[in-house]
């Protein structure tokens, strides 16, 4: 047995082969007890005391000390300051038991003194375990960092901003209070962040992740996961697999990244739900439920659509379609409780048919066709103040009720604004602008045509006006007059009619105005 005494400087001291008694005194000292059952007193200063053999007893003394035990038992007392207990038991294949509230840990044969670790006055914990089924109750610390190995582990931390990294196995992980980071690792894990703002990662396996209270960030990873944000404004991602993602209370953002039969439930609050991925054209389908609050639902798909339901509140849905099949039909009115739709077709195989809901919708066909000629699309805005934009085919745009904006873009399109003050743009080629007598009979608004070209193939088509005074080209001329903005056509001799912008009445002929 040797007695070793340091100085007031920063010392590096190593014990002998037998049980030593070491006082490092003042200074920021580094001490290794060596073989045997040693006693080490760090004294004042920020000391690093290490035990890798025998059953050592450490006292940190004053200062912020680091007391490390590598694969062995022992006893540690931190003293004053913010002290850290480091336990490296990665090489231990037995179950590791850690009880932070009572200052005791044990592994292997509990009848062996060297398999027990006792500690007192410790503020911070850094712990690594091996492949056994570990039970770690690491409450009572201001900070915890835990790495577990393979095995079915249970880890609980306290009120600090803690970190848990689990390995293989079916783990139960609880963050408690504080802004925690928890990673489940491989296996089917249960992860609960507890209160405050947590970051949870499921990684591999069919995991269940719960954020609890606070503004949490949760990523399910691969596998069929159940993700629940709980209270707070959460950011939730299902990841790969068929996931169920629930926002709970608060203004949440829900995403599955890769559409694969997921269910997204917003819950209370003004939520944003996003399914699919712009770089994943063939994603499958997802079900999105906004719940209470003013929600935004976003989905990217090749045409496979599940359920969309905004729930209570003023809700909006954005649907981006890519590589949709020929003859694809989307009727937004089949979706529940959504006030506004924004539907875009990026590419398709021939024509598509899009119908909005009863709100102020936007329908776009930016259709780059994969094979054959351009598709002839049908866009139907229904009620509301809608925006409809055609694509590269000969499209039909139906505004419905409301003050709509219709743009045909390329080729010979057919535009019917319906009731309301509509803005009509045919685009290139010869377009047909249509009015039905039934839709304008009780209307008191003015439609505008921005690009009518008389004599170049554009046509004004009036349907069902045969029983009125407005029934042929002569009556059309009688109802029309030049204005500084263009030709104004009145249906009732007053403020109900059409303004054909940048056009003179003399430029129009009977070939430009048709009745049916």
Coordinates of C-alpha atoms in Angstrom, one line a residue:
X1 CA 0.0 0.0 0.0
X2 CA 1.3 3.4 -1.0
X3 CA 0.4 6.9 0.2
X4 CA 0.7 9.5 -2.6
X5 CA 0.3 13.3 -2.0
X6 CA 0.1 15.8 -4.8
X7 CA 0.8 19.5 -4.9
X8 CA -1.1 22.7 -5.3
X9 CA -0.3 22.5 -9.0
X10 CA -2.1 20.5 -11.7
X11 CA -0.9 17.0 -11.0
X12 CA -1.0 13.7 -12.9
X13 CA -0.9 10.8 -10.4
X14 CA -1.0 7.0 -10.9
X15 CA -1.6 4.5 -8.1
X16 CA 0.6 1.4 -7.5
X17 CA -0.3 -2.3 -7.8
X18 CA -1.9 -2.5 -4.4
X19 CA -4.5 -0.5 -2.5
X20 CA -3.3 3.1 -2.4
X21 CA -4.3 6.3 -0.5
X22 CA -4.0 9.3 -2.7
X23 CA -4.6 13.0 -1.9
X24 CA -4.1 15.2 -5.0
X25 CA -4.7 18.5 -3.1
X26 CA -5.3 21.7 -5.0
X27 CA -5.2 22.1 -8.8
X28 CA -6.9 20.4 -11.7
X29 CA -5.6 17.0 -11.2
X30 CA -5.7 13.7 -13.2
X31 CA -5.6 10.6 -11.0
X32 CA -5.7 6.9 -12.0
X33 CA -6.1 4.6 -9.0
X34 CA -4.5 1.6 -10.7
X35 CA -4.8 -1.9 -9.4
X36 CA -6.2 -2.6 -6.0
X37 CA -8.9 -1.1 -3.8
X38 CA -7.8 2.6 -3.7
X39 CA -8.9 5.7 -1.8
X40 CA -8.6 9.0 -3.8
X41 CA -9.4 12.5 -2.5
X42 CA -9.3 15.0 -5.3
X43 CA -9.2 18.1 -3.1
X44 CA -9.9 21.5 -4.5
X45 CA -9.9 22.0 -8.3
X46 CA -11.6 20.4 -11.3
X47 CA -10.3 16.9 -11.0
X48 CA -10.6 13.7 -13.2
X49 CA -10.5 10.5 -11.2
X50 CA -10.5 7.1 -13.0
X51 CA -11.0 3.6 -11.8
X52 CA -10.6 0.5 -14.0
X53 CA -9.5 -2.1 -11.5
X54 CA -10.5 -3.0 -8.0
X55 CA -13.1 -1.3 -5.8
X56 CA -12.0 2.3 -5.5
X57 CA -13.5 5.1 -3.3
X58 CA -13.4 8.6 -4.8
X59 CA -14.1 11.9 -3.2
X60 CA -14.1 14.8 -5.6
X61 CA -13.8 17.6 -3.0
X62 CA -14.3 21.2 -4.2
X63 CA -14.6 22.0 -7.9
X64 CA -16.4 20.4 -10.9
X65 CA -15.0 16.9 -10.8
X66 CA -15.3 13.9 -13.2
X67 CA -15.4 10.5 -11.4
X68 CA -15.1 7.6 -13.9
X69 CA -15.6 3.9 -13.4
X70 CA -14.7 1.6 -16.3
X71 CA -16.3 -1.8 -15.9
X72 CA -15.9 -1.9 -12.1
X73 CA -17.8 -1.1 -9.0
X74 CA -16.8 1.5 -6.4
X75 CA -18.0 4.4 -4.4
X76 CA -18.0 8.1 -5.5
X77 CA -18.8 11.3 -3.6
X78 CA -18.8 14.4 -5.7
X79 CA -18.4 17.0 -3.0
X80 CA -19.1 20.7 -3.8
X81 CA -19.4 21.9 -7.4
X82 CA -21.0 20.4 -10.4
X83 CA -19.7 16.8 -10.5
X84 CA -20.1 14.2 -13.2
X85 CA -20.3 10.4 -12.6
X86 CA -19.1 8.4 -15.7
X87 CA -19.9 4.8 -15.9
X88 CA -18.5 2.8 -18.9
X89 CA -20.0 -0.7 -18.7
X90 CA -20.2 -1.4 -22.5
X91 CA -18.1 -4.6 -22.0
X92 CA -20.5 -6.0 -19.4
X93 CA -22.9 -8.6 -20.8
X94 CA -25.0 -8.8 -17.7
X95 CA -28.1 -6.8 -17.0
X96 CA -27.2 -3.4 -15.5
X97 CA -29.3 -1.9 -12.7
X98 CA -29.1 1.8 -11.9
X99 CA -31.0 3.6 -9.2
X100 CA -30.3 7.3 -9.3
X101 CA -32.6 8.1 -6.4
X102 CA -30.8 5.9 -4.0
X103 CA -27.3 6.3 -5.3
X104 CA -26.7 2.7 -6.2
X105 CA -26.0 0.6 -9.3
X106 CA -25.2 -3.1 -9.7
X107 CA -24.5 -5.7 -12.3
X108 CA -23.8 -9.5 -12.6
X109 CA -23.5 -11.4 -9.3
X110 CA -24.9 -9.1 -6.7
X111 CA -23.2 -11.0 -3.9
X112 CA -19.9 -9.7 -5.2
X113 CA -18.8 -6.4 -3.7
X114 CA -17.0 -5.3 -6.8
X115 CA -20.2 -5.4 -8.8
X116 CA -21.8 -2.6 -6.9
X117 CA -21.4 1.2 -7.5
X118 CA -22.4 3.7 -4.8
X119 CA -22.6 7.5 -5.4
X120 CA -23.5 10.7 -3.5
X121 CA -23.5 14.4 -4.3
X122 CA -23.5 13.8 -8.1
X123 CA -25.1 16.4 -10.5
X124 CA -24.4 14.9 -13.9
X125 CA -24.4 11.4 -15.3
X126 CA -22.8 9.8 -18.3
X127 CA -23.5 6.1 -18.6
X128 CA -22.8 3.4 -21.2
X129 CA -24.1 -0.2 -20.8
X130 CA -23.7 -3.4 -22.7
X131 CA -25.9 -6.1 -24.2
X132 CA -28.0 -7.1 -21.2
X133 CA -31.6 -6.1 -20.3
X134 CA -30.8 -2.9 -18.4
X135 CA -33.0 -1.0 -15.9
X136 CA -31.8 2.6 -15.5
X137 CA -33.7 5.1 -13.3
X138 CA -31.5 8.2 -13.8
X139 CA -33.6 10.7 -11.9
X140 CA -32.1 13.2 -9.5
X141 CA -29.5 14.6 -11.9
X142 CA -29.3 18.0 -13.7
X143 CA -28.1 16.3 -16.9
X144 CA -28.0 12.6 -18.1
X145 CA -26.4 11.0 -21.1
X146 CA -27.2 7.3 -21.5
X147 CA -26.1 4.9 -24.2
X148 CA -27.5 1.4 -23.9
X149 CA -26.4 -1.6 -26.0
X150 CA -28.5 -4.5 -27.3
X151 CA -31.2 -5.9 -25.0
X152 CA -34.7 -4.8 -23.9
X153 CA -33.8 -1.8 -21.8
X154 CA -35.8 0.6 -19.7
X155 CA -34.4 4.1 -19.1
X156 CA -36.0 6.9 -17.1
X157 CA -34.5 10.4 -16.7
X158 CA -35.5 13.4 -14.6
X159 CA -36.0 17.1 -15.1
X160 CA -32.8 18.0 -16.9
X161 CA -32.1 18.3 -20.6
X162 CA -31.2 14.7 -21.0
X163 CA -29.9 12.4 -23.9
X164 CA -30.8 8.8 -24.3
X165 CA -29.4 6.6 -27.1
X166 CA -30.8 3.1 -27.1
X167 CA -29.4 0.1 -29.0
X168 CA -31.0 -3.0 -30.4
X169 CA -34.0 -4.5 -28.6
X170 CA -37.5 -3.5 -27.4
X171 CA -36.8 -0.5 -25.3
X172 CA -38.9 1.7 -22.9
X173 CA -37.5 5.2 -22.8
X174 CA -38.9 8.1 -20.7
X175 CA -37.4 11.6 -20.8
X176 CA -39.3 13.2 -17.9
X177 CA -39.0 17.0 -17.7
X178 CA -36.5 19.1 -19.6
X179 CA -35.7 19.4 -23.3
X180 CA -34.7 15.8 -24.0
X181 CA -33.2 14.1 -27.0
X182 CA -34.1 10.4 -27.2
X183 CA -33.2 7.9 -30.0
X184 CA -34.8 4.5 -30.0
X185 CA -32.4 2.6 -32.2
X186 CA -33.3 -0.7 -33.7
X187 CA -36.3 -2.7 -32.4
X188 CA -39.9 -1.9 -31.5
X189 CA -39.5 0.9 -29.0
X190 CA -41.7 3.0 -26.8
X191 CA -40.4 6.6 -26.4
X192 CA -42.0 9.2 -24.2
X193 CA -40.4 12.7 -24.0
X194 CA -42.5 13.9 -21.1
X195 CA -42.9 17.6 -20.5
X196 CA -41.0 20.5 -22.3
X197 CA -39.6 20.6 -25.8
X198 CA -38.2 17.2 -26.8
X199 CA -36.6 15.7 -29.9
X200 CA -37.5 12.0 -30.4
X201 CA -36.2 9.6 -33.1
X202 CA -37.6 6.2 -33.5
X203 CA -35.1 4.9 -36.1
X204 CA -35.7 1.2 -37.1
X205 CA -38.7 -0.8 -35.9
X206 CA -42.4 -0.3 -35.3
X207 CA -42.1 2.4 -32.7
X208 CA -44.5 4.3 -30.5
X209 CA -43.4 7.9 -29.8
X210 CA -45.2 10.4 -27.5
X211 CA -44.1 14.0 -27.2
X212 CA -46.2 14.9 -24.2
X213 CA -46.4 18.6 -23.3
X214 CA -44.1 21.0 -25.0
X215 CA -43.1 21.9 -28.6
X216 CA -41.7 18.6 -29.7
X217 CA -39.9 17.3 -32.8
X218 CA -40.5 13.7 -33.6
X219 CA -39.3 11.5 -36.5
X220 CA -40.6 7.9 -36.6
X221 CA -37.9 6.6 -38.9
X222 CA -38.4 3.4 -40.7
X223 CA -41.1 0.9 -39.7
X224 CA -44.9 1.3 -39.0
X225 CA -44.8 3.9 -36.3
X226 CA -47.4 5.6 -34.0
X227 CA -46.3 9.2 -33.5
X228 CA -48.2 11.4 -31.1
X229 CA -47.1 15.0 -30.4
X230 CA -49.4 15.6 -27.4
X231 CA -49.9 19.2 -26.3
X232 CA -47.8 22.0 -27.8
X233 CA -46.8 23.2 -31.3
X234 CA -45.1 20.0 -32.6
X235 CA -43.3 19.0 -35.8
X236 CA -44.0 15.4 -36.5
X237 CA -42.7 13.1 -39.3
X238 CA -43.8 9.5 -39.8
X239 CA -40.9 8.5 -42.0
X240 CA -40.8 5.2 -43.9
X241 CA -43.6 2.7 -43.4
X242 CA -47.3 2.9 -42.8
X243 CA -47.5 5.4 -39.9
X244 CA -50.2 7.0 -37.8
X245 CA -49.2 10.6 -36.9
X246 CA -51.4 12.6 -34.4
X247 CA -50.8 16.2 -33.6
X248 CA -52.9 16.6 -30.5
X249 CA -53.5 20.1 -29.1
X250 CA -51.5 23.0 -30.5
X251 CA -50.5 24.3 -33.9
X252 CA -48.7 21.2 -35.3
X253 CA -46.9 20.3 -38.5
X254 CA -47.4 16.7 -39.6
X255 CA -45.5 15.0 -42.4
X256 CA -44.9 11.5 -43.6
X257 CA -42.2 12.4 -46.2
X258 CA -42.9 9.2 -48.1
X259 CA -46.6 8.5 -48.8
X260 CA -47.2 4.8 -47.9
X261 CA -50.6 4.4 -46.5
X262 CA -50.2 6.8 -43.6
X263 CA -52.8 8.4 -41.4
X264 CA -52.3 12.0 -40.3
X265 CA -54.5 13.4 -37.6
X266 CA -54.1 17.1 -36.8
X267 CA -56.2 17.3 -33.6
X268 CA -56.9 20.6 -32.0
X269 CA -55.1 23.8 -33.2
X270 CA -54.2 25.3 -36.6
X271 CA -52.3 22.4 -38.1
X272 CA -50.4 21.8 -41.3
X273 CA -50.6 18.2 -42.7
X274 CA -48.3 17.1 -45.5
X275 CA -48.2 13.7 -47.1
X276 CA -46.0 12.3 -49.9
X277 CA -42.8 13.7 -51.2
X278 CA -42.0 15.8 -54.4
X279 CA -39.2 13.5 -55.2
X280 CA -41.3 10.3 -54.7
X281 CA -43.8 10.1 -57.6
X282 CA -45.3 6.7 -56.7
X283 CA -46.0 7.0 -53.0
X284 CA -49.3 5.2 -52.3
X285 CA -52.0 6.9 -50.4
X286 CA -52.5 8.7 -47.1
X287 CA -55.4 9.7 -44.9
X288 CA -55.3 13.2 -43.6
X289 CA -57.7 14.5 -40.8
X290 CA -57.3 18.1 -39.7
X291 CA -59.4 18.1 -36.6
X292 CA -60.5 21.3 -34.9
X293 CA -58.8 24.5 -35.9
X294 CA -57.8 26.2 -39.2
X295 CA -55.8 23.5 -40.8
X296 CA -53.7 23.2 -44.0
X297 CA -53.5 19.8 -45.7
X298 CA -50.8 19.1 -48.3
X299 CA -50.5 15.9 -50.3
X300 CA -48.1 14.9 -53.1
X301 CA -49.2 11.8 -55.0
X302 CA -49.4 10.0 -58.3
X303 CA -53.1 10.0 -58.1
X304 CA -53.6 7.5 -55.2
X305 CA -55.7 9.5 -52.7
X306 CA -57.0 8.4 -49.3
X307 CA -59.3 10.4 -47.1
X308 CA -59.0 14.2 -46.6
X309 CA -61.1 15.8 -43.9
X310 CA -60.4 19.3 -42.5
X311 CA -62.6 18.9 -39.5
X312 CA -63.8 22.0 -37.6
X313 CA -62.4 25.4 -38.6
X314 CA -61.5 27.1 -41.9
X315 CA -59.4 24.5 -43.7
X316 CA -57.3 24.4 -46.8
X317 CA -56.1 21.5 -48.9
X318 CA -53.2 21.5 -51.4
X319 CA -52.9 18.5 -53.7
X320 CA -50.0 18.1 -56.1
X321 CA -50.4 15.3 -58.7
X322 CA -47.5 13.9 -60.7
X323 CA -47.5 11.1 -63.3
X324 CA -51.3 10.6 -63.0
X325 CA -52.9 8.0 -65.3
X326 CA -54.9 8.9 -68.4
X327 CA -58.5 9.9 -67.7
X328 CA -57.8 10.6 -64.0
X329 CA -60.7 12.2 -62.2
X330 CA -60.5 14.2 -59.0
X331 CA -63.7 15.6 -57.5
X332 CA -62.7 17.6 -54.4
X333 CA -66.3 17.7 -53.2
X334 CA -65.9 14.1 -52.0
X335 CA -63.5 15.3 -49.3
X336 CA -65.0 16.5 -46.0
X337 CA -65.0 19.9 -44.3
X338 CA -62.4 21.7 -46.5
X339 CA -63.1 25.3 -47.6
X340 CA -60.4 25.9 -50.1
X341 CA -58.6 23.6 -52.5
X342 CA -55.3 24.2 -54.4
X343 CA -54.9 21.3 -57.0
X344 CA -52.0 21.1 -59.3
X345 CA -51.2 18.5 -62.0
X346 CA -47.5 18.5 -62.8
X347 CA -47.5 15.7 -65.4
X348 CA -50.0 13.2 -66.6
X349 CA -50.7 10.5 -69.2
X350 CA -53.3 12.2 -71.4
X351 CA -56.3 14.2 -70.1
X352 CA -57.5 14.7 -66.5
X353 CA -60.7 16.0 -64.9
X354 CA -60.4 18.2 -61.8
X355 CA -63.3 19.6 -59.8
X356 CA -63.0 21.9 -56.9
X357 CA -65.2 22.3 -53.8
X358 CA -67.5 25.1 -52.8
X359 CA -64.7 27.5 -51.7
X360 CA -62.2 29.8 -53.4
X361 CA -60.2 27.1 -55.2
X362 CA -57.2 27.0 -57.5
X363 CA -56.9 24.4 -60.2
X364 CA -53.7 24.1 -62.3
X365 CA -52.7 21.7 -65.1
X366 CA -49.0 22.3 -65.8
X367 CA -49.2 19.1 -67.7
X368 CA -46.0 17.7 -69.2
X369 CA -47.3 14.6 -70.9
X370 CA -45.3 11.4 -70.6
X371 CA -46.6 9.8 -73.8
X372 CA -48.8 10.5 -76.8
X373 CA -50.5 13.8 -77.6
X374 CA -51.3 16.5 -75.0
X375 CA -54.4 15.7 -72.9
X376 CA -57.6 17.6 -73.0
X377 CA -58.3 18.4 -69.4
X378 CA -61.5 19.5 -67.6
X379 CA -61.3 21.9 -64.7
X380 CA -64.4 22.7 -62.7
X381 CA -64.3 25.3 -60.0
X382 CA -67.8 25.0 -58.7
X383 CA -68.7 27.6 -56.1
X384 CA -66.4 30.2 -54.7
X385 CA -63.9 32.6 -56.2
X386 CA -61.7 30.1 -58.1
X387 CA -58.5 30.2 -60.2
X388 CA -58.3 27.7 -63.0
X389 CA -55.3 27.3 -65.3
X390 CA -55.2 24.9 -68.1
X391 CA -52.3 23.0 -69.6
X392 CA -50.9 22.1 -73.0
X393 CA -54.1 20.5 -74.4
X394 CA -57.5 21.7 -75.6
X395 CA -59.0 22.2 -72.1
X396 CA -62.4 23.0 -70.7
X397 CA -62.5 25.4 -67.8
X398 CA -65.7 25.8 -65.9
X399 CA -65.7 28.5 -63.2
X400 CA -69.1 27.9 -61.6
X401 CA -70.5 30.4 -59.2
X402 CA -68.2 33.1 -57.8
X403 CA -65.7 35.6 -59.2
X404 CA -63.4 33.3 -61.0
X405 CA -60.2 33.6 -63.0
X406 CA -59.9 31.2 -66.0
X407 CA -56.7 30.9 -68.1
X408 CA -56.6 28.3 -70.9
X409 CA -52.9 28.7 -71.7
X410 CA -52.1 26.6 -74.8
X411 CA -54.2 25.2 -77.7
X412 CA -57.9 25.8 -78.3
X413 CA -59.7 25.9 -75.0
X414 CA -63.3 26.3 -73.9
X415 CA -63.9 28.8 -71.0
X416 CA -67.2 29.1 -69.2
X417 CA -67.1 31.5 -66.2
X418 CA -70.6 30.9 -64.9
X419 CA -72.2 33.3 -62.4
X420 CA -70.1 36.0 -60.9
X421 CA -67.6 38.6 -62.2
X422 CA -65.1 36.4 -64.1
X423 CA -61.7 37.1 -65.7
X424 CA -61.2 35.0 -68.8
X425 CA -58.0 34.5 -70.7
X426 CA -57.9 32.1 -73.6
X427 CA -54.2 32.0 -74.2
X428 CA -52.7 31.0 -77.5
X429 CA -54.7 29.4 -80.4
X430 CA -58.4 29.8 -81.1
X431 CA -60.5 29.7 -77.9
X432 CA -64.2 29.6 -77.2
X433 CA -65.8 31.8 -74.5
X434 CA -69.1 30.5 -73.4
X435 CA -72.2 32.0 -71.6
X436 CA -75.3 30.0 -70.6
X437 CA -78.5 32.0 -70.3
X438 CA -79.5 30.1 -67.1
X439 CA -76.2 31.1 -65.3
X440 CA -76.5 34.8 -66.2
X441 CA -80.2 35.3 -65.9
X442 CA -80.2 36.7 -62.4
X443 CA -76.6 37.8 -62.3
X444 CA -75.6 41.4 -62.0
X445 CA -71.9 41.2 -62.6
X446 CA -69.5 41.9 -65.5
X447 CA -67.1 39.4 -67.1
X448 CA -63.8 40.4 -68.7
X449 CA -62.0 38.8 -71.6
X450 CA -58.4 39.8 -71.7
X451 CA -57.2 38.4 -75.1
X452 CA -60.1 38.1 -77.5
X453 CA -58.9 38.3 -81.2
X454 CA -61.7 38.8 -83.7
X455 CA -61.0 37.1 -87.0
X456 CA -58.3 34.9 -85.6
X457 CA -60.5 32.0 -84.5
X458 CA -61.7 33.1 -81.1
X459 CA -65.4 32.7 -80.6
X460 CA -68.1 34.1 -78.3
X461 CA -70.7 31.4 -77.8
X462 CA -74.1 32.2 -76.2
X463 CA -76.2 29.1 -75.3
X464 CA -79.9 29.1 -74.5
X465 CA -80.6 32.7 -75.4
X466 CA -83.1 31.8 -78.1
X467 CA -86.2 32.8 -76.1
X468 CA -84.7 36.3 -75.3
X469 CA -84.1 39.5 -77.3
X470 CA -80.4 38.6 -77.2
X471 CA -80.5 35.8 -79.7
X472 CA -78.4 36.6 -82.9
X473 CA -75.6 38.7 -84.2
X474 CA -77.8 41.7 -84.9
X475 CA -79.1 41.8 -81.3
X476 CA -75.5 41.3 -80.1
X477 CA -74.5 44.5 -82.0
X478 CA -77.5 46.3 -80.6
X479 CA -76.4 45.4 -77.1
X480 CA -72.8 46.4 -77.6
X481 CA -70.8 49.6 -77.6
X482 CA -67.2 50.8 -77.7
X483 CA -65.6 52.0 -74.4
X484 CA -62.1 53.2 -73.6
X485 CA -61.3 49.7 -72.3
X486 CA -62.9 47.7 -75.2
X487 CA -66.3 46.5 -76.3
X488 CA -68.9 46.3 -73.6
X489 CA -71.8 43.9 -74.2
X490 CA -74.9 44.3 -72.0
X491 CA -77.3 41.4 -71.3
X492 CA -79.9 43.7 -69.7
X493 CA -79.2 47.2 -71.1
X494 CA -77.5 48.0 -67.8
X495 CA -74.5 46.9 -65.8
X496 CA -74.7 43.1 -66.4
X497 CA -72.6 42.0 -69.3
X498 CA -69.2 41.4 -70.8
X499 CA -66.2 43.6 -71.4
X500 CA -64.0 42.5 -74.3
X501 CA -60.8 44.3 -73.5
X502 CA -58.6 46.0 -76.2
X503 CA -61.1 45.3 -79.0
X504 CA -63.3 47.5 -81.2
X505 CA -66.8 46.7 -82.2
X506 CA -65.9 47.1 -85.8
X507 CA -63.4 44.3 -85.5
X508 CA -66.1 41.7 -84.7
X509 CA -68.1 39.8 -87.3
X510 CA -70.8 37.2 -87.3
X511 CA -68.1 34.5 -87.4
X512 CA -66.9 35.7 -84.0
X513 CA -70.3 35.5 -82.3
X514 CA -72.3 32.3 -82.2
X515 CA -75.6 31.3 -80.7
X516 CA -76.8 27.8 -79.8

